[in-house]
Coordinates of C-alpha atoms in Angstrom, one line a residue:
Chain A
M1430 CA 0.0 0.0 0.0
T1431 CA 1.4 3.4 -0.9
P1432 CA 1.4 6.0 1.8
V1433 CA -0.8 9.0 1.4
P1434 CA 1.6 11.7 0.1
S1435 CA 2.1 14.7 2.3
R1436 CA 1.1 18.1 1.0
Q1437 CA 4.7 18.9 0.4
G1438 CA 5.2 15.8 -1.6
A1439 CA 2.2 16.4 -3.7
A1440 CA 3.4 19.9 -4.5
R1441 CA 6.8 18.6 -5.5
E1442 CA 5.1 16.1 -7.7
R1443 CA 2.9 18.6 -9.3
A1444 CA 5.5 21.3 -9.8
P1445 CA 7.4 19.9 -12.8
R1446 CA 4.1 19.3 -14.6
V1447 CA 3.4 23.0 -14.6
G1448 CA 6.8 23.7 -16.3
A1449 CA 6.5 20.8 -18.7
G1450 CA 2.8 21.5 -19.3
R1451 CA 1.2 22.1 -22.6
F1452 CA 3.2 24.5 -24.6
P1453 CA 1.3 27.9 -24.7
W1454 CA 1.0 28.1 -28.5
L1455 CA -1.8 30.5 -28.2
L1456 CA 0.6 33.1 -26.7
V1457 CA 3.9 32.2 -28.3
V1458 CA 2.7 32.2 -31.9
P1459 CA 1.3 35.8 -31.9
A1460 CA 4.3 36.9 -29.9
V1461 CA 6.7 35.5 -32.6
V1462 CA 4.6 37.1 -35.4
G1463 CA 4.8 40.3 -33.4
I1464 CA 8.6 40.2 -33.2
A1465 CA 8.9 39.4 -36.9
F1466 CA 6.7 42.3 -37.8
L1467 CA 8.8 44.7 -35.8
V1468 CA 12.2 43.4 -37.0
L1469 CA 11.6 42.4 -40.6
P1470 CA 11.3 46.0 -42.0
F1471 CA 14.8 46.8 -40.6
A1472 CA 16.1 43.6 -42.2
G1473 CA 14.6 44.8 -45.5
L1474 CA 16.3 48.2 -45.0
L1475 CA 19.7 46.6 -44.4
I1476 CA 19.3 44.1 -47.3
R1477 CA 18.3 46.7 -49.8
A1478 CA 20.8 49.3 -48.7
P1479 CA 23.1 50.4 -51.6
W1480 CA 26.3 49.6 -49.6
S1481 CA 28.6 50.3 -52.5
T1482 CA 27.5 53.8 -53.0
L1483 CA 26.8 54.6 -49.4
G1484 CA 29.8 56.7 -48.8
T1485 CA 29.3 59.0 -51.8
R1486 CA 25.6 59.4 -51.1
L1487 CA 26.3 60.3 -47.5
L1488 CA 28.5 63.2 -48.7
M1489 CA 25.8 64.6 -51.0
P1490 CA 25.0 68.1 -49.8
E1491 CA 21.3 67.7 -49.6
I1492 CA 21.6 64.6 -47.3
R1493 CA 24.2 66.3 -45.1
G1494 CA 22.1 69.5 -44.9
A1495 CA 19.0 67.5 -43.9
L1496 CA 20.9 65.6 -41.3
L1497 CA 22.5 68.6 -39.8
L1498 CA 19.2 70.5 -39.8
S1499 CA 17.5 67.5 -38.1
L1500 CA 20.1 67.1 -35.4
G1501 CA 20.3 70.8 -34.7
T1502 CA 16.6 71.4 -34.5
A1503 CA 15.8 68.3 -32.5
T1504 CA 18.5 69.3 -30.0
L1505 CA 17.3 72.9 -29.8
A1506 CA 13.7 71.7 -29.4
T1507 CA 14.8 69.4 -26.6
A1508 CA 16.6 72.2 -24.8
I1509 CA 13.5 74.4 -25.1
A1510 CA 11.3 71.5 -23.9
L1511 CA 13.6 71.1 -20.8
V1512 CA 13.5 74.8 -20.0
L1513 CA 9.7 75.0 -20.2
G1514 CA 8.8 71.4 -19.5
V1515 CA 10.6 70.7 -16.2
P1516 CA 9.0 73.6 -14.4
L1517 CA 5.6 72.6 -16.0
A1518 CA 6.1 69.1 -14.7
W1519 CA 6.9 70.4 -11.3
L1520 CA 3.8 72.5 -11.3
L1521 CA 1.7 69.5 -12.3
A1522 CA 3.3 67.2 -9.7
R1523 CA 3.6 69.6 -6.8
A1524 CA 1.4 72.6 -6.9
A1525 CA -2.2 72.4 -5.9
F1526 CA -4.2 74.8 -8.1
P1527 CA -7.7 74.8 -9.5
G1528 CA -7.9 73.1 -12.9
R1529 CA -4.7 71.2 -12.5
R1530 CA -6.3 68.1 -14.0
V1531 CA -7.5 70.1 -17.0
V1532 CA -4.1 71.5 -17.6
R1533 CA -2.6 68.0 -17.3
A1534 CA -5.1 66.8 -19.9
L1535 CA -4.3 69.7 -22.2
V1536 CA -0.5 69.0 -21.9
T1537 CA -1.0 65.4 -23.2
V1538 CA -3.2 66.5 -26.2
P1539 CA -0.3 66.9 -28.6
M1540 CA 0.7 63.3 -27.8
V1541 CA -2.5 61.9 -29.1
I1542 CA -3.7 64.2 -31.9
P1543 CA -2.3 63.5 -35.5
P1544 CA 0.8 65.7 -35.9
V1545 CA -0.7 67.2 -39.1
V1546 CA -3.5 68.6 -37.0
G1547 CA -0.8 70.1 -34.7
G1548 CA 0.8 71.7 -37.8
V1549 CA -2.5 73.2 -38.9
A1550 CA -3.1 74.5 -35.3
L1551 CA 0.3 76.0 -35.2
L1552 CA -0.3 77.8 -38.5
L1553 CA -3.6 79.2 -37.2
A1554 CA -1.9 80.4 -34.0
L1555 CA 1.5 81.6 -35.2
G1556 CA 0.9 82.0 -39.0
R1557 CA 1.1 85.4 -40.6
R1558 CA -2.6 85.8 -40.1
G1559 CA -2.7 83.6 -37.0
V1560 CA -4.2 84.6 -33.7
V1561 CA -0.8 85.5 -32.3
G1562 CA 1.2 85.6 -35.5
Q1563 CA -0.6 88.6 -36.9
Y1564 CA 0.8 90.7 -34.0
L1565 CA 4.2 89.2 -34.4
D1566 CA 4.1 90.4 -38.0
A1567 CA 2.5 93.8 -37.3
W1568 CA 4.7 94.8 -34.4
F1569 CA 8.0 93.1 -35.1
G1570 CA 7.7 92.2 -38.8
Y1571 CA 8.4 88.6 -37.8
T1572 CA 6.7 85.6 -39.4
M1573 CA 7.6 82.2 -38.2
P1574 CA 6.1 79.7 -40.6
F1575 CA 8.4 78.1 -43.2
T1576 CA 11.5 79.0 -41.3
P1577 CA 13.9 76.8 -39.3
A1578 CA 12.3 78.4 -36.2
A1579 CA 9.0 76.9 -37.3
V1580 CA 10.7 73.4 -37.5
V1581 CA 11.8 73.8 -33.9
A1582 CA 8.3 75.1 -32.8
A1583 CA 6.6 72.1 -34.4
Q1584 CA 9.1 69.7 -32.7
V1585 CA 8.6 71.3 -29.3
F1586 CA 4.9 71.2 -29.8
V1587 CA 4.7 67.4 -30.4
A1588 CA 7.7 66.3 -28.3
M1589 CA 7.5 68.3 -25.1
P1590 CA 4.6 66.4 -23.6
F1591 CA 6.8 63.3 -23.5
L1592 CA 9.3 65.1 -21.4
V1593 CA 6.6 66.6 -19.1
I1594 CA 5.0 63.3 -18.5
S1595 CA 8.3 61.5 -17.8
V1596 CA 9.5 64.3 -15.4
E1597 CA 6.1 64.5 -13.7
G1598 CA 6.2 60.8 -13.0
A1599 CA 9.7 61.0 -11.6
L1600 CA 8.6 64.0 -9.4
R1601 CA 5.7 62.0 -8.1
G1602 CA 7.9 59.1 -7.3
A1603 CA 10.5 61.1 -5.5
D1604 CA 10.7 60.9 -1.7
R1605 CA 9.5 64.4 -0.6
R1606 CA 10.9 63.9 2.9
Y1607 CA 14.3 64.8 1.5
E1608 CA 12.9 68.2 0.5
E1609 CA 11.5 68.6 4.0
A1610 CA 15.0 67.8 5.4
A1611 CA 16.5 70.5 3.1
A1612 CA 13.8 73.0 4.3
T1613 CA 14.7 72.4 8.0
L1614 CA 18.3 73.2 7.0
G1615 CA 17.2 76.6 5.7
A1616 CA 16.8 75.9 2.0
T1617 CA 14.3 78.1 0.1
R1618 CA 11.9 76.4 -2.3
V1619 CA 14.1 77.4 -5.3
T1620 CA 17.2 76.0 -3.6
V1621 CA 15.4 72.8 -2.6
F1622 CA 14.3 72.3 -6.2
R1623 CA 17.8 73.1 -7.7
R1624 CA 20.0 71.2 -5.2
I1625 CA 17.7 68.4 -3.9
T1626 CA 14.7 67.7 -6.2
L1627 CA 16.4 68.0 -9.5
P1628 CA 19.3 65.7 -8.7
M1629 CA 16.8 63.2 -7.4
V1630 CA 14.7 63.2 -10.5
L1631 CA 17.6 63.4 -12.9
P1632 CA 17.1 59.9 -14.3
G1633 CA 13.5 60.8 -15.1
V1634 CA 14.6 64.1 -16.7
A1635 CA 17.2 62.3 -18.8
A1636 CA 14.8 59.6 -19.9
G1637 CA 12.2 62.3 -20.8
A1638 CA 14.8 64.3 -22.7
V1639 CA 15.8 61.2 -24.7
L1640 CA 12.2 60.4 -25.5
C1641 CA 11.6 64.1 -26.5
W1642 CA 14.7 64.2 -28.7
A1643 CA 13.8 61.0 -30.5
R1644 CA 10.3 62.2 -31.0
A1645 CA 11.5 65.6 -32.3
L1646 CA 14.0 63.9 -34.6
G1647 CA 11.2 61.8 -36.2
E1648 CA 8.7 64.7 -36.5
F1649 CA 7.1 64.8 -39.9
G1650 CA 3.4 65.9 -40.0
A1651 CA 3.5 69.1 -38.0
T1652 CA 6.8 70.1 -39.5
I1653 CA 5.8 69.8 -43.2
T1654 CA 2.5 71.6 -42.5
F1655 CA 3.9 74.5 -40.4
A1656 CA 7.5 74.7 -41.7
G1657 CA 7.2 73.4 -45.2
N1658 CA 9.9 71.7 -47.2
F1659 CA 12.7 74.0 -48.2
P1660 CA 16.0 72.1 -48.6
G1661 CA 18.7 73.4 -46.2
R1662 CA 16.2 75.5 -44.3
T1663 CA 13.2 73.4 -43.2
Q1664 CA 13.7 70.1 -44.9
T1665 CA 14.4 67.7 -42.1
M1666 CA 15.5 64.1 -42.4
P1667 CA 12.1 62.5 -42.3
I1668 CA 10.8 64.9 -44.9
A1669 CA 13.8 64.3 -47.1
V1670 CA 13.3 60.5 -46.8
Y1671 CA 9.7 60.9 -47.8
L1672 CA 10.5 63.0 -50.9
A1673 CA 13.5 60.9 -51.9
M1674 CA 11.3 57.9 -51.9
Q1675 CA 9.3 59.3 -54.8
T1676 CA 12.4 60.1 -57.0
D1677 CA 15.5 58.3 -55.7
P1678 CA 14.6 55.3 -53.5
E1679 CA 18.2 54.5 -52.9
S1680 CA 18.8 57.8 -51.3
A1681 CA 15.7 57.3 -49.2
I1682 CA 17.2 54.0 -47.9
V1683 CA 20.5 55.7 -47.1
L1684 CA 18.8 58.5 -45.2
S1685 CA 16.7 56.0 -43.4
L1686 CA 19.8 54.0 -42.4
V1687 CA 21.3 57.2 -41.0
L1688 CA 18.2 58.0 -39.0
L1689 CA 18.1 54.4 -37.7
L1690 CA 21.8 54.5 -36.8
V1691 CA 21.5 57.8 -34.9
S1692 CA 18.5 56.6 -32.9
L1693 CA 20.2 53.3 -32.0
L1694 CA 23.4 55.1 -31.0
I1695 CA 21.4 57.3 -28.6
L1696 CA 19.5 54.4 -27.2
V1697 CA 22.6 52.3 -26.6
S1698 CA 24.7 55.1 -25.2
L1699 CA 22.1 56.1 -22.7
R1700 CA 20.7 52.6 -21.9
E1701 CA 23.1 51.8 -19.2
R1702 CA 22.8 55.0 -17.3
W1703 CA 19.3 56.3 -17.6
V1704 CA 16.9 54.6 -19.9
G1705 CA 16.1 52.1 -17.2
A1706 CA 13.7 54.8 -15.9
L1707 CA 11.8 54.8 -19.2
Chain B
M887 CA 13.6 79.7 37.2
S888 CA 14.2 81.4 33.9
A889 CA 11.6 81.5 31.2
P890 CA 11.7 78.3 29.1
S891 CA 13.6 78.4 25.8
L892 CA 10.8 76.7 24.0
R893 CA 7.1 77.0 24.9
A894 CA 4.7 75.4 22.5
H895 CA 1.0 74.6 22.4
L896 CA 0.7 72.2 19.5
V897 CA -2.7 71.6 17.9
V898 CA -2.8 69.6 14.7
D899 CA -6.0 68.2 13.3
R900 CA -6.1 65.4 10.8
P901 CA -9.0 63.2 9.8
G902 CA -9.7 61.0 12.8
F903 CA -6.9 62.4 14.8
R904 CA -6.2 65.4 16.9
L905 CA -2.9 66.3 18.6
D906 CA -3.3 68.8 21.4
A907 CA -0.1 69.0 23.5
E908 CA 1.8 71.6 25.5
L909 CA 5.5 71.5 25.8
A910 CA 8.1 73.6 27.6
V911 CA 11.9 73.1 27.4
Q912 CA 14.6 75.0 29.1
R913 CA 17.9 76.0 27.5
G914 CA 20.3 73.1 27.4
E915 CA 17.5 70.8 28.4
V916 CA 16.6 67.6 26.6
L917 CA 12.9 66.7 26.5
A918 CA 11.9 63.2 25.4
L919 CA 8.5 62.7 23.8
L920 CA 7.6 59.2 24.7
G921 CA 4.6 57.3 23.4
P922 CA 3.3 54.4 21.5
N923 CA 3.2 54.3 17.7
G924 CA 0.6 56.6 16.3
A925 CA 0.3 58.7 19.5
G926 CA 1.3 61.9 17.7
K927 CA 4.9 62.3 18.8
S928 CA 6.3 62.6 15.3
T929 CA 3.4 64.9 14.4
A930 CA 4.3 67.1 17.4
L931 CA 7.9 67.2 16.1
R932 CA 6.8 68.1 12.6
A933 CA 4.6 70.9 14.0
L934 CA 7.6 72.3 15.9
A935 CA 9.6 72.2 12.6
G936 CA 6.8 73.9 10.7
L937 CA 6.3 70.8 8.5
A938 CA 2.9 69.9 9.8
P939 CA 0.4 72.8 9.7
M940 CA -1.1 73.7 13.1
S941 CA -4.8 74.4 13.4
A942 CA -4.4 76.3 16.7
G943 CA -1.9 77.0 19.4
G944 CA 1.5 78.6 19.0
V945 CA 5.3 78.1 19.2
V946 CA 7.6 80.5 21.0
L947 CA 11.3 80.0 20.8
E948 CA 13.6 82.2 22.9
G949 CA 11.0 84.8 23.1
E950 CA 10.2 84.9 19.5
D951 CA 6.8 83.7 18.2
I952 CA 7.6 81.4 15.3
T953 CA 4.1 79.9 14.9
T954 CA 3.8 81.1 11.3
T955 CA 7.4 81.2 10.4
P956 CA 8.1 78.9 7.4
T957 CA 10.3 75.9 8.1
E958 CA 13.4 77.3 6.3
R959 CA 13.5 80.4 8.4
R960 CA 13.1 78.7 11.8
P961 CA 16.3 78.4 13.8
I962 CA 16.0 74.6 14.1
G963 CA 18.0 71.5 13.3
M964 CA 16.3 68.2 12.7
V965 CA 17.5 64.6 12.7
F966 CA 15.1 62.4 10.8
Q967 CA 14.2 58.9 11.6
D968 CA 16.1 57.4 8.7
Y969 CA 18.4 60.4 8.5
L970 CA 17.5 61.4 5.0
L971 CA 21.1 62.2 4.0
F972 CA 21.2 63.6 0.5
G973 CA 22.5 60.6 -1.6
H974 CA 24.0 62.7 -4.4
M975 CA 26.3 64.6 -1.9
S976 CA 29.2 63.5 0.2
A977 CA 29.1 63.5 4.0
V978 CA 30.8 66.8 4.2
E979 CA 28.6 68.3 1.5
N980 CA 25.6 67.2 3.4
V981 CA 26.8 68.9 6.5
A982 CA 27.8 72.1 4.6
F983 CA 24.4 72.3 2.9
G984 CA 22.7 74.1 5.8
P985 CA 25.3 76.8 6.3
R986 CA 25.4 77.3 2.5
C987 CA 21.7 77.9 2.6
H988 CA 22.3 80.5 5.3
G989 CA 24.6 82.4 3.1
V990 CA 28.0 81.1 4.4
D991 CA 30.5 81.1 1.6
A992 CA 31.4 77.7 0.1
R993 CA 34.9 77.4 1.4
R994 CA 34.1 78.4 5.0
A995 CA 31.0 76.2 5.1
R996 CA 33.1 73.2 3.9
R997 CA 35.9 73.9 6.4
E998 CA 33.4 74.1 9.3
A999 CA 31.5 71.0 8.1
A1000 CA 34.8 69.1 8.0
A1001 CA 35.7 70.3 11.5
L1002 CA 32.3 69.2 12.8
L1003 CA 32.6 65.7 11.2
D1004 CA 36.1 65.6 12.7
R1005 CA 34.6 66.1 16.2
M1006 CA 32.1 63.4 15.4
G1007 CA 35.0 61.0 14.7
L1008 CA 34.2 60.8 11.0
R1009 CA 37.3 62.5 9.6
E1010 CA 38.1 59.7 7.2
H1011 CA 34.5 59.5 6.0
A1012 CA 34.1 63.1 5.1
A1013 CA 34.2 62.4 1.3
A1014 CA 32.1 59.3 1.5
R1015 CA 28.7 59.0 -0.1
P1016 CA 25.9 58.4 2.5
A1017 CA 25.1 55.0 0.8
T1018 CA 28.6 53.7 1.8
L1019 CA 28.2 54.7 5.5
S1020 CA 27.2 52.4 8.3
G1021 CA 24.0 53.1 10.2
G1022 CA 25.9 54.6 13.2
Q1023 CA 28.0 56.8 10.9
A1024 CA 25.0 58.0 9.0
Q1025 CA 23.4 58.9 12.3
R1026 CA 26.4 61.0 13.2
V1027 CA 26.5 62.7 9.9
A1028 CA 22.8 63.5 10.3
L1029 CA 23.4 65.0 13.7
A1030 CA 26.4 67.0 12.4
R1031 CA 24.2 68.3 9.6
A1032 CA 21.5 69.4 12.0
L1033 CA 24.0 71.1 14.4
A1034 CA 25.9 72.8 11.5
V1035 CA 23.2 75.5 11.2
R1036 CA 23.7 76.4 14.9
P1037 CA 20.1 75.8 15.7
R1038 CA 18.3 77.1 18.9
L1039 CA 16.0 74.1 18.8
L1040 CA 17.3 70.6 18.0
L1041 CA 14.6 68.1 17.0
L1042 CA 15.4 64.3 16.8
D1043 CA 12.8 61.9 15.4
E1044 CA 13.5 58.3 16.7
P1045 CA 17.3 58.9 16.3
L1046 CA 18.2 55.4 17.2
S1047 CA 15.4 53.2 15.8
A1048 CA 17.1 52.6 12.5
L1049 CA 20.1 51.0 14.3
D1050 CA 20.8 47.4 15.4
A1051 CA 20.9 46.7 19.1
H1052 CA 24.7 46.7 19.4
T1053 CA 25.2 49.9 17.4
R1054 CA 22.4 51.5 19.3
L1055 CA 24.4 51.2 22.5
T1056 CA 27.4 53.1 21.4
V1057 CA 25.5 55.6 19.3
R1058 CA 23.2 56.3 22.3
S1059 CA 26.1 57.3 24.5
H1060 CA 27.7 59.3 21.7
L1061 CA 24.4 61.1 21.2
R1062 CA 24.1 61.7 24.9
R1063 CA 27.5 63.4 25.0
H1064 CA 26.6 65.7 22.1
L1065 CA 23.2 66.6 23.5
R1066 CA 24.9 67.6 26.8
D1067 CA 27.2 70.0 24.9
F1068 CA 24.3 71.5 23.0
D1069 CA 23.2 74.7 24.7
G1070 CA 19.8 75.1 23.0
A1071 CA 16.6 73.3 23.6
T1072 CA 16.3 69.7 22.4
V1073 CA 13.2 67.6 21.8
V1074 CA 13.7 63.9 21.0
V1075 CA 10.9 61.6 20.0
T1076 CA 11.2 58.0 21.0
H1077 CA 9.1 55.0 21.8
D1078 CA 12.0 53.4 23.7
P1079 CA 11.9 54.2 27.4
L1080 CA 15.6 53.5 27.7
D1081 CA 16.4 56.2 25.1
A1082 CA 14.3 58.6 27.2
M1083 CA 15.9 57.6 30.5
V1084 CA 19.5 57.9 29.1
L1085 CA 19.1 61.0 26.8
A1086 CA 16.5 63.2 28.4
D1087 CA 16.3 65.5 31.4
K1088 CA 12.5 65.5 31.2
V1089 CA 9.9 63.2 29.7
T1090 CA 6.6 64.0 28.2
V1091 CA 4.4 61.0 27.6
I1092 CA 1.9 61.4 24.8
E1093 CA -0.9 59.0 24.1
D1094 CA -3.7 59.5 21.6
G1095 CA -2.6 63.0 20.8
A1096 CA -2.6 64.2 24.4
V1097 CA 0.0 64.6 27.1
V1098 CA -0.7 62.1 29.9
Q1099 CA 2.4 62.5 32.0
Y1100 CA 5.3 64.9 32.4
G1101 CA 8.3 64.8 34.7
A1102 CA 11.9 63.7 35.3
P1103 CA 12.6 60.3 33.9
A1104 CA 13.1 58.8 37.3
D1105 CA 9.7 60.1 38.5
V1106 CA 8.0 58.8 35.4
A1107 CA 9.6 55.4 35.8
R1108 CA 8.7 55.2 39.5
R1109 CA 5.2 56.6 39.3
P1110 CA 3.6 55.8 36.0
R1111 CA 0.2 57.3 35.3
T1112 CA -1.0 55.1 32.4
E1113 CA -1.1 51.5 31.6
Y1114 CA 1.3 52.1 28.7
V1115 CA 4.0 53.8 30.8
A1116 CA 3.6 51.1 33.5
R1117 CA 4.2 48.4 31.0
L1118 CA 7.2 50.3 29.6
V1119 CA 8.9 50.6 33.0
G1120 CA 7.7 47.2 34.1
L1121 CA 5.3 47.9 36.9
N1122 CA 1.9 46.6 37.9
L1123 CA -0.4 49.7 38.0
Y1124 CA -3.9 50.2 39.3
R1125 CA -6.1 53.1 39.9
G1126 CA -8.4 53.2 42.9
N1127 CA -9.9 55.0 45.9
A1128 CA -8.0 55.2 49.1
E1129 CA -9.5 55.1 52.5
R1130 CA -6.8 55.4 55.2
S1131 CA -4.4 52.6 54.5
E1132 CA -6.5 50.6 52.1
V1133 CA -7.2 51.1 48.3
R1134 CA -10.2 49.8 46.6
V1135 CA -9.2 49.2 43.0
E1136 CA -11.5 50.8 40.4
A1137 CA -11.9 47.8 38.2
G1138 CA -13.2 44.9 40.3
E1139 CA -13.5 44.3 44.0
A1140 CA -9.8 43.8 44.9
R1141 CA -8.3 45.8 47.8
V1142 CA -4.7 46.7 48.2
A1143 CA -3.2 47.5 51.6
L1144 CA -0.7 50.4 51.9
H1145 CA 2.0 51.0 54.5
E1146 CA 0.9 54.6 54.9
E1147 CA -2.4 56.4 55.1
T1148 CA -3.9 58.4 52.3
E1149 CA -7.3 59.5 51.0
G1150 CA -9.0 59.9 47.6
D1151 CA -8.2 58.8 44.1
V1152 CA -4.8 57.3 43.9
F1153 CA -2.6 55.1 41.7
V1154 CA -1.0 52.1 43.3
A1155 CA 2.0 50.4 41.7
F1156 CA 4.3 47.6 42.6
P1157 CA 7.0 45.7 40.6
P1158 CA 6.5 42.2 39.4
R1159 CA 9.5 41.0 41.5
A1160 CA 7.7 42.1 44.7
V1161 CA 5.0 39.4 44.0
A1162 CA 5.3 36.1 45.8
L1163 CA 3.3 33.1 44.7
Y1164 CA 1.9 30.3 47.0
R1165 CA 0.1 27.1 46.4
E1166 CA -1.7 27.4 49.8
R1167 CA -3.0 30.6 51.3
P1168 CA -0.1 32.0 53.3
D1169 CA -0.7 32.9 57.0
G1170 CA 0.4 36.0 58.6
S1171 CA 3.1 38.0 56.8
P1172 CA 1.8 39.7 53.7
R1173 CA -1.4 41.6 54.2
N1174 CA -2.0 41.6 50.5
V1175 CA -3.0 38.2 49.2
W1176 CA -5.2 37.5 46.2
R1177 CA -6.6 34.4 44.7
M1178 CA -5.4 34.2 41.1
T1179 CA -5.2 31.9 38.0
I1180 CA -2.0 31.5 35.9
D1181 CA -2.6 32.9 32.4
G1182 CA 0.8 32.4 31.0
I1183 CA 4.5 31.8 31.8
E1184 CA 7.5 33.1 29.9
R1185 CA 11.2 33.6 30.4
F1186 CA 12.2 37.1 31.4
G1187 CA 16.0 37.6 31.6
D1188 CA 17.2 35.2 34.3
Q1189 CA 13.7 35.2 35.9
V1190 CA 10.4 33.7 34.9
R1191 CA 7.5 36.1 34.3
V1192 CA 4.1 34.7 35.4
H1193 CA 1.0 36.4 34.1
L1194 CA -1.8 36.2 36.5
D1195 CA -5.5 36.7 35.9
G1196 CA -8.2 37.2 38.6
E1197 CA -9.4 39.9 41.0
L1198 CA -6.2 41.9 40.4
P1199 CA -4.5 41.0 37.1
M1200 CA -0.7 41.3 37.4
S1201 CA 2.7 40.0 36.4
A1202 CA 5.0 38.2 38.9
D1203 CA 8.7 37.6 38.4
I1204 CA 9.9 34.5 40.2
T1205 CA 13.1 32.5 40.0
P1206 CA 13.1 29.3 37.8
A1207 CA 13.8 27.4 41.0
A1208 CA 10.6 28.7 42.6
L1209 CA 8.7 27.8 39.5
A1210 CA 10.0 24.3 39.7
D1211 CA 9.3 24.0 43.5
L1212 CA 5.7 25.2 43.0
S1213 CA 5.3 23.1 39.8
L1214 CA 3.2 25.8 38.2
S1215 CA 1.5 25.6 34.8
P1216 CA -1.1 27.7 33.0
G1217 CA -4.6 27.3 34.4
D1218 CA -3.4 26.6 37.9
A1219 CA -4.9 28.4 40.8
V1220 CA -2.4 30.3 43.1
W1221 CA -2.2 32.8 45.8
A1222 CA -0.3 36.0 45.0
G1223 CA 1.1 38.1 47.9
V1224 CA 2.8 41.5 48.0
K1225 CA 4.1 43.2 51.1
A1226 CA 2.4 46.5 51.8
T1227 CA 5.9 48.2 52.0
E1228 CA 6.5 47.3 48.4
V1229 CA 3.4 49.1 47.2
E1230 CA 3.8 52.7 46.1
S1231 CA 0.8 55.0 46.1
Y1232 CA 0.5 58.5 44.7
P1233 CA -2.4 60.8 44.0
A1234 CA -4.2 60.3 40.7

């Protein structure tokens, strides 16, 4: 007669069966298809890349111009987003004011609307006849649309919310007792923010800046609507890729490769230090 | 007696909780706020620091009303429960932070911070990040950081609770030395009676947001006024009504005989080691004998603590030998006796 197995024994008997149980096809098959769908396009890009003429194409002035413009505007847009977005995130995370939830919802709107709509909205606000733009034109003789400044404006508009949301999350997660400790040592609110809060949320700020920069670099819809497509002035990399695709597909592939490479470089170089907070 | 350095009436309202406590601390004096968890001790400390908004009352420090002064402008130094050292700064930068905020120039602040750490015996750890410090070292850095701003009021929130038992011993004596040297008022929050006895000149016991007892540590230990304090200092405590040399205990019918005469509402207290246990009702000697049942038996140091239930619930400490002689076990009926001279009585 076999003894009745103890509960522990039963558990040990059952445990391997869970691991060796029926293979979860229902989950694994869609997962593999998902991976393939995400990776295959890049493989296509690499396979079809005109490797032999890559060097000469990279030196073509229109490609170089678009690349420099994209890197420059995305970086400037990120800097502006940092200057405006970090205080905005602080306000959303820390200040109690009426309508805070409404403001928070408004901040996230550019993340969800189609970028083209953002471009149209920017034109209506800052265009020569726009709500604000007409005064810029009348008083200062300044018109923003279809200038490099418009490229930056479009990028800030679509990318800053990513930074704000990231920093706000970091601020909410930060231990506020350190700020109290600083206050008991005589630190004013500005000092507390600068010397205690900001260093504490730095990973969140960095992660937000990376997201913001990547989003700005890839900006297309709002840019082409608000800033147009002037080579050397407002033609950024994504726009150049799109146009090249119609006339010179091989150049489009090269441009795409460059964009892909730049994005990967940023991701890899920051991964170790900061992107864990993403 | 001079006017106290700190006079405070702290009223803090929170949903389902109200703190209403009055404190007074002399210059150079250490006041311990003793109480169970959730009694409002830390809230009181935060109110003194300006971190918890008060709904009424006031705080006067060295003649100046600081009730509405924002935290950063109060002449205070605070040591937090888990120290809250700034992780992105070295020990010396942590200590120099306060003086820097008070406008001391960087080089001088750093030099003085280094000197302060030196006095704390942390010379070789000045450049260390807080994460690399031991608990005892972090505690000393936190104390140095609080003292660096030359406060008139030093606040310590459970300064020893984050330490293991062994470290606590050395840090406690170190802390005691530095508190002796400090010439302002000190308020230290603790739930450990030993901390209060060693560190403080006066003890305020807070329970449920109200002060239930105030006095010198020895007085509080000898004459507890609540069940909580009695348990902390290890005494059996009862409240009752005295008529000449006999006290009728409030809860129940038991009577306790005293060796002196008194009248009115009184507390009576006696230590567990004063209780003797008998199988048979003893004749003669102790006037206080009660019929009891054994509720539980546990080791207590080199003694055995016997919990007794009956007309006068109490603890009794007896030797393991006595326990064996009497062959006691839970549920047994025993007689408990206490000499009248062992019973302390004081007005309620």
